[in-house]
Short mmCIF file of C-alpha atoms in Angstrom, two decimals:
data_model
loop_
_atom_site.label_atom_id
_atom_site.label_comp_id
_atom_site.label_asym_id
_atom_site.label_seq_id
_atom_site.Cartn_x
_atom_site.Cartn_y
_atom_site.Cartn_z
CA MET N 1 -25.72 -15.53 0.55
CA GLN N 2 -22.78 -17.36 -0.43
CA GLN N 3 -19.22 -15.98 -0.40
CA ALA N 4 -16.66 -17.37 -3.12
CA VAL N 5 -12.95 -18.02 -2.25
CA ARG N 6 -10.74 -17.51 -4.74
CA SER N 7 -7.04 -19.16 -4.82
CA GLY N 8 -4.48 -19.78 -7.16
CA HIS N 9 -4.90 -18.00 -10.12
CA GLY N 10 -8.41 -16.56 -9.47
CA ALA N 11 -11.10 -15.50 -11.47
CA GLY N 12 -11.14 -12.51 -14.50
CA GLY N 13 -10.36 -9.30 -14.78
CA ALA N 14 -12.49 -6.33 -13.89
CA GLY N 15 -14.31 -4.32 -16.63
CA PRO N 16 -13.54 -1.99 -18.71
CA ASP N 17 -15.79 0.48 -16.84
CA VAL N 18 -13.26 0.40 -13.75
CA ARG N 19 -10.13 0.18 -15.40
CA ALA N 20 -11.34 3.42 -17.42
CA ARG N 21 -12.46 5.04 -13.88
CA ARG N 22 -8.78 4.63 -12.97
CA ARG N 23 -7.77 6.37 -15.64
CA ALA N 24 -10.09 8.59 -16.87
CA GLY N 25 -11.94 9.52 -13.96
CA ALA N 26 -11.57 11.94 -10.94
CA PRO N 27 -8.86 15.09 -11.47
CA ALA N 28 -5.22 13.40 -10.94
CA LEU N 29 -3.54 13.23 -7.86
CA ALA N 30 -1.74 16.42 -6.90
CA LEU N 31 1.92 16.23 -5.08
CA ALA N 32 2.32 19.86 -5.68
CA GLY N 33 5.89 20.69 -4.35
CA VAL N 34 6.69 17.21 -3.89
CA LEU N 35 6.51 16.15 -7.54
CA GLY N 36 8.45 18.96 -8.59
CA LEU N 37 11.28 17.62 -5.79
CA LEU N 38 11.10 14.17 -7.87
CA GLY N 39 12.83 15.86 -10.98
CA LEU N 40 14.07 12.44 -12.53
CA LEU N 41 11.24 10.61 -10.77
CA GLY N 42 7.93 11.46 -11.65
CA LEU N 43 -14.08 -9.43 12.38
CA ALA N 44 -14.77 -7.98 15.79
CA GLY N 45 -12.02 -9.98 17.65
CA CYS N 46 -11.05 -12.71 15.63
CA GLY N 47 -13.92 -13.01 13.54
CA GLN N 48 -14.41 -12.72 9.75
CA ASP N 49 -14.89 -8.68 8.82
CA PRO N 50 -17.57 -7.75 6.70
CA GLY N 51 -15.09 -4.20 5.29
CA PRO N 52 -15.24 -0.50 6.06
CA ALA N 53 -18.96 0.01 6.35
CA GLY N 54 -20.41 4.02 6.59
CA ALA N 55 -16.86 5.54 5.11
CA PRO N 56 -16.72 8.95 4.13
CA ALA N 57 -16.34 9.84 0.58
CA PRO N 58 -12.46 10.47 -0.16
CA PRO N 59 -11.22 13.56 -0.45
CA SER N 60 -11.48 15.53 -3.99
CA THR N 61 -7.59 14.92 -4.43
CA LEU N 62 -8.44 11.08 -4.29
CA GLY N 63 -8.57 11.06 -8.14
CA PRO N 64 -6.81 8.49 -10.50
CA LEU N 65 -3.74 7.69 -9.51
CA LEU N 66 -1.88 9.16 -12.82
CA THR N 67 0.07 11.89 -11.97
CA PRO N 68 -0.20 14.92 -14.25
CA GLY N 69 1.26 14.43 -17.68
CA ALA N 70 1.17 10.36 -17.80
CA ASP N 71 0.74 8.68 -20.73
CA ALA N 72 -2.49 5.54 -19.23
CA GLY N 73 -0.78 3.40 -21.53
CA THR N 74 2.85 3.42 -20.45
CA GLY N 75 2.24 3.96 -16.79
CA ARG N 76 5.10 6.99 -17.63
CA SER N 77 4.61 10.22 -15.44
CA GLY N 78 6.83 13.27 -15.44
CA GLY N 79 10.43 10.95 -15.82
CA ALA N 80 9.08 8.54 -13.57
CA GLU N 81 7.88 4.84 -14.24
CA ARG N 82 5.26 3.11 -12.47
CA VAL N 83 6.66 -0.36 -11.37
CA LEU N 84 3.97 -1.54 -9.47
CA GLU N 85 0.34 -1.20 -9.07
CA LEU N 86 -1.86 -3.27 -7.08
CA THR N 87 -6.07 -2.28 -7.51
CA PHE N 88 -7.52 -5.42 -6.34
CA ASP N 89 -10.23 -5.06 -9.04
CA ASP N 90 -10.25 -8.95 -10.04
CA GLY N 91 -13.66 -10.29 -9.06
CA ALA N 92 -16.65 -9.10 -7.11
CA ALA N 93 -17.20 -7.17 -3.63
CA GLY N 94 -17.88 -10.12 -1.45
CA ASP N 95 -15.59 -12.64 -3.17
CA ARG N 96 -12.75 -14.05 -0.60
CA LEU N 97 -9.13 -14.28 -1.77
CA GLY N 98 -7.67 -17.56 -0.21
CA GLU N 99 -4.01 -18.81 -0.04
CA GLY N 100 -2.00 -17.82 -3.18
CA ALA N 101 -4.90 -16.15 -4.92
CA LEU N 102 -3.38 -13.90 -8.01
CA VAL N 103 -3.60 -10.01 -7.57
CA PRO N 104 -1.89 -8.86 -10.82
CA ASP N 105 0.12 -6.30 -11.39
CA ALA N 106 -1.71 -3.48 -13.63
CA SER N 107 1.18 -1.84 -14.15
CA GLY N 108 2.66 -3.85 -16.75
CA SER N 109 5.76 -4.58 -14.85
CA GLY N 110 4.92 -8.08 -14.16
CA HIS N 111 5.24 -7.87 -10.51
CA ASP N 112 2.05 -10.02 -9.61
CA ALA N 113 1.43 -10.46 -6.23
CA ARG N 114 -0.50 -13.29 -4.00
CA VAL N 115 -2.26 -13.71 -1.19
CA ARG N 116 -0.31 -14.94 2.11
CA LEU N 117 -2.59 -16.70 4.75
CA ALA N 118 -1.87 -17.78 8.33
CA GLY N 119 -5.25 -18.34 10.94
CA PRO N 120 -8.34 -18.72 10.37
CA THR N 121 -9.22 -15.55 8.35
CA GLY N 122 -11.25 -17.61 5.93
CA GLY N 123 -10.09 -15.54 3.10
CA LEU N 124 -9.33 -12.28 2.59
CA ALA N 125 -12.51 -9.94 1.35
CA LEU N 126 -12.80 -7.65 -1.32
CA VAL N 127 -14.88 -4.78 -0.39
CA GLU N 128 -16.27 -1.23 -2.15
CA GLY N 129 -13.96 1.16 -2.09
CA ALA N 130 -13.49 4.57 -2.15
CA PRO N 131 -16.59 6.19 -4.92
CA GLY N 132 -15.18 5.90 -7.93
CA ARG N 133 -12.27 3.38 -7.37
CA GLY N 134 -13.73 0.08 -7.66
CA LEU N 135 -12.81 -2.59 -5.25
CA ALA N 136 -10.44 -2.83 -2.31
CA LEU N 137 -8.83 -4.94 0.27
CA GLN N 138 -10.22 -5.74 3.47
CA LEU N 139 -7.78 -7.29 6.08
CA PRO N 140 -8.41 -9.31 9.65
CA ALA N 141 -9.93 -7.69 12.57
CA PRO N 142 -7.57 -7.15 15.71
CA CYS N 143 -7.46 -10.25 18.03
CA ASP N 144 -6.31 -10.40 21.70
CA SER N 145 -5.57 -13.82 21.87
CA THR N 146 -1.77 -14.56 22.36
CA VAL N 147 -1.96 -17.62 21.43
CA GLU N 148 -0.02 -18.32 18.18
CA GLY N 149 -2.30 -19.74 15.29
CA ASP N 150 -5.54 -18.48 16.88
CA CYS N 151 -5.62 -15.01 15.57
CA PRO N 152 -5.58 -14.51 11.27
CA LYS N 153 -2.81 -12.73 9.84
CA GLY N 154 -2.93 -11.96 5.86
CA VAL N 155 -0.63 -9.71 3.93
CA VAL N 156 -0.42 -9.34 0.01
CA GLU N 157 3.15 -10.56 -1.36
CA VAL N 158 5.01 -9.18 -4.35
CA GLU N 159 8.05 -12.59 -4.42
CA ASP N 160 9.59 -11.02 -7.31
CA ALA N 161 10.76 -7.66 -6.43
CA ALA N 162 13.57 -7.30 -9.01
CA GLY N 163 13.49 -3.56 -9.75
CA LEU N 164 11.62 -2.38 -6.97
CA ALA N 165 14.24 -1.16 -4.48
CA PRO N 166 15.43 2.12 -5.24
CA GLY N 167 19.03 1.88 -4.57
CA THR N 168 20.46 5.58 -4.38
CA GLY N 169 17.81 7.07 -6.52
CA ASP N 170 14.70 8.51 -5.98
CA LEU N 171 11.47 6.40 -5.35
CA ARG N 172 7.49 7.29 -4.93
CA TRP N 173 5.60 4.61 -3.18
CA GLY N 174 2.32 4.47 -1.61
CA ALA N 175 -1.44 3.12 -1.32
CA SER N 176 -5.45 4.32 -0.11
CA LEU N 177 -6.35 3.37 2.92
CA ALA N 178 -9.50 3.34 4.91
CA LEU N 179 -8.62 2.52 8.85
CA PRO N 180 -11.38 2.75 12.02
CA ALA N 181 -10.04 4.20 15.20
CA GLY N 182 -10.54 1.20 16.63
CA ARG N 183 -8.28 -0.57 14.79
CA THR N 184 -5.09 1.52 15.21
CA SER N 185 -2.04 -0.70 16.68
CA LYS N 186 1.73 -0.01 17.73
CA GLY N 187 2.89 -0.94 14.17
CA SER N 188 0.61 -1.31 11.55
CA ASN N 189 2.51 -1.94 8.31
CA VAL N 190 1.03 -0.97 4.83
CA LEU N 191 3.75 -1.37 2.35
CA GLN N 192 7.50 -2.09 2.49
CA GLN N 193 10.28 -4.13 1.33
CA GLY N 194 12.98 -5.25 3.84
CA PHE N 195 13.82 -4.66 7.11
CA SER N 196 15.14 -1.90 9.97
CA VAL N 197 17.95 -3.89 11.58
CA GLY N 198 20.16 -6.09 8.96
CA GLY N 199 20.10 -6.88 5.45
CA GLY N 200 20.18 -4.27 2.77
CA GLY N 201 17.86 -1.94 4.18
CA GLN N 202 14.23 -0.59 4.21
CA TRP N 203 11.73 1.40 2.55
CA LYS N 204 7.99 1.40 4.32
CA LEU N 205 5.06 3.25 4.61
CA GLN N 206 3.10 2.42 7.97
CA VAL N 207 0.31 3.78 10.36
CA ASP N 208 1.85 4.67 13.70
CA GLY N 209 0.56 3.81 16.81
CA LEU N 210 -2.94 4.75 18.68
CA ALA N 211 -2.96 8.29 17.14
CA GLY N 212 -3.23 6.97 13.66
CA HIS N 213 -0.43 9.26 12.07
CA PRO N 214 1.11 7.59 9.30
CA SER N 215 5.00 7.60 8.51
CA CYS N 216 7.33 6.91 5.87
CA THR N 217 10.44 4.90 6.86
CA LEU N 218 14.08 4.75 4.67
CA VAL N 219 17.35 2.47 6.12
CA GLY N 220 20.25 2.04 3.93
CA ARG N 221 22.29 -0.77 3.29
CA GLY N 222 24.48 -1.70 6.25
CA ASP N 223 23.07 1.33 8.15
CA SER N 224 21.44 0.79 11.47
CA THR N 225 20.04 4.74 11.46
CA ILE N 226 16.01 5.10 10.89
CA HIS N 227 15.22 7.71 8.56
CA GLN N 228 11.59 8.42 9.18
CA VAL N 229 9.44 11.54 8.64
CA ARG N 230 5.42 11.25 10.27
CA ALA N 231 2.49 12.81 8.89
CA ASP N 232 0.93 15.71 11.54
CA VAL N 233 -2.68 14.39 10.51
CA ASP N 234 -4.48 11.26 11.18
CA VAL N 235 -5.94 8.92 8.84
CA ALA N 236 -7.97 6.66 11.81
CA ASP N 237 -10.94 7.93 11.11
CA GLY N 238 -12.87 4.61 8.58
CA GLY N 239 -12.46 7.35 5.42
CA TRP N 240 -10.18 6.77 2.30
CA HIS N 241 -7.02 8.12 2.17
CA ARG N 242 -4.20 8.56 0.15
CA VAL N 243 -0.94 8.48 1.73
CA GLU N 244 2.28 8.37 0.01
CA CYS N 245 6.15 8.59 0.44
CA VAL N 246 8.45 10.80 -1.56
CA ARG N 247 12.10 9.79 -1.52
CA ALA N 248 13.72 12.95 -3.62
CA GLY N 249 17.16 13.30 -3.10
CA ALA N 250 18.49 14.12 0.18
CA SER N 251 14.77 14.77 1.48
CA LEU N 252 12.09 11.97 2.56
CA SER N 253 8.19 13.32 1.98
CA ILE N 254 4.87 12.31 3.39
CA VAL N 255 1.99 13.17 1.43
CA VAL N 256 -1.55 12.42 2.87
CA ASP N 257 -4.40 13.32 0.37
CA GLY N 258 -2.55 15.44 -2.37
CA GLU N 259 -1.05 17.13 0.89
CA GLU N 260 2.47 17.25 1.94
CA ARG N 261 2.63 16.70 5.57
CA GLY N 262 6.04 16.41 6.67
CA ARG N 263 9.63 15.87 5.13
CA ALA N 264 12.88 15.35 6.53
CA PRO N 265 16.21 14.73 5.57
CA VAL N 266 17.99 11.84 4.55
CA PRO N 267 21.58 11.38 3.09
CA ASP N 268 22.08 12.41 -0.46
CA GLY N 269 22.85 8.99 -2.26
CA LEU N 270 21.61 6.71 0.41
CA PRO N 271 21.87 3.22 -1.16
CA VAL N 272 18.44 1.60 0.03
CA ASP N 273 18.89 -2.08 -1.45
CA PRO N 274 16.54 -4.40 0.47
CA GLU N 275 16.30 -8.10 -0.13
CA GLY N 276 13.32 -10.51 -0.63
CA PRO N 277 9.69 -9.71 -0.98
CA VAL N 278 7.88 -6.48 -1.00
CA ARG N 279 4.78 -7.31 1.36
CA ILE N 280 1.55 -4.97 2.05
CA ALA N 281 -0.30 -5.76 5.41
CA GLY N 282 2.67 -6.84 7.66
CA LYS N 283 6.17 -7.82 7.50
CA ASN N 284 5.43 -11.05 7.36
CA LEU N 285 2.86 -13.91 8.92
CA LYS N 286 4.99 -14.68 12.29
CA ALA N 287 3.77 -13.39 15.74
CA GLY N 288 4.34 -9.40 15.98
CA ASN N 289 3.78 -9.21 12.39
CA ASP N 290 2.70 -5.57 12.81
CA GLN N 291 -0.35 -6.66 10.75
CA TYR N 292 -2.63 -3.60 9.08
CA PHE N 293 -6.33 -3.77 10.07
CA GLY N 294 -7.97 -2.07 7.45
CA ALA N 295 -8.66 -1.72 3.97
CA VAL N 296 -6.16 -0.85 1.35
CA ASP N 297 -6.40 0.12 -2.57
CA ASP N 298 -4.38 1.15 -5.23
CA VAL N 299 -1.30 0.09 -4.06
CA VAL N 300 1.79 1.85 -6.36
CA VAL N 301 5.34 2.29 -6.94
CA GLU N 302 6.91 4.59 -9.42
CA ALA N 303 10.79 4.76 -9.75
CA PRO N 304 12.90 6.91 -12.58
CA ALA N 305 12.05 5.75 -16.25
CA GLY N 306 14.72 4.01 -18.05
#
């Protein structure tokens, strides 16, 4: 069957059934004590990739991303405002998103994203996501070539990221991941803004090393200290997992499938003001871009309302 490659503004949006499932399907994601803290927040080789196959059903905690008390019409929950939501539901399974393809921001905040590619990708494939969650985006497979340009690279970029840097405030960011054990790498960057060295700081979610443990990172403006918390569980098993980072006051927590799996202290009031775009699946398109090689869905950022 011929596959469509979309670029620029792409095709029309997903049907109302998918959107309804996202907002009124399974029970809302439980963040337990973490949300209480928020207070004011509320291709084998180099070939093409068919996407996750035979992935087990997600945990029951993987429900609609709206947190308890959320208003689906406003994107607000518990004093938090959703400022970014990428669902990858515009299109059909098997479509491939080419360079510049639009990924609309479902939060209504106007932070639309674009696909950025390098190397022989053939576009990034839309694949079936976790049951009841619509579509997901499959990133390229690992590539062993050391020749620059031989390996496919792909990221999703929110160029206009105004309002996504937390400053001294609280922040919640996360995504749903399906990553097979054979696709882990030294650094698989899932969602980030900024860099750990220089600039205004960084907030990041990644999957660390061959062990497949996700971690959350904060770096303050003008500060070389990397504040990180690593989950005590492996998510690189091919199944769908919901992973979220929560900065609340003087703590940084990581939540996996609705359960807090790690917490670390951070300086209260640490200013995190990264400049530049928010990127999903890699820090850029250069060599050593910390490419994420799995599937990703339901990318969300929440910040204090108002």
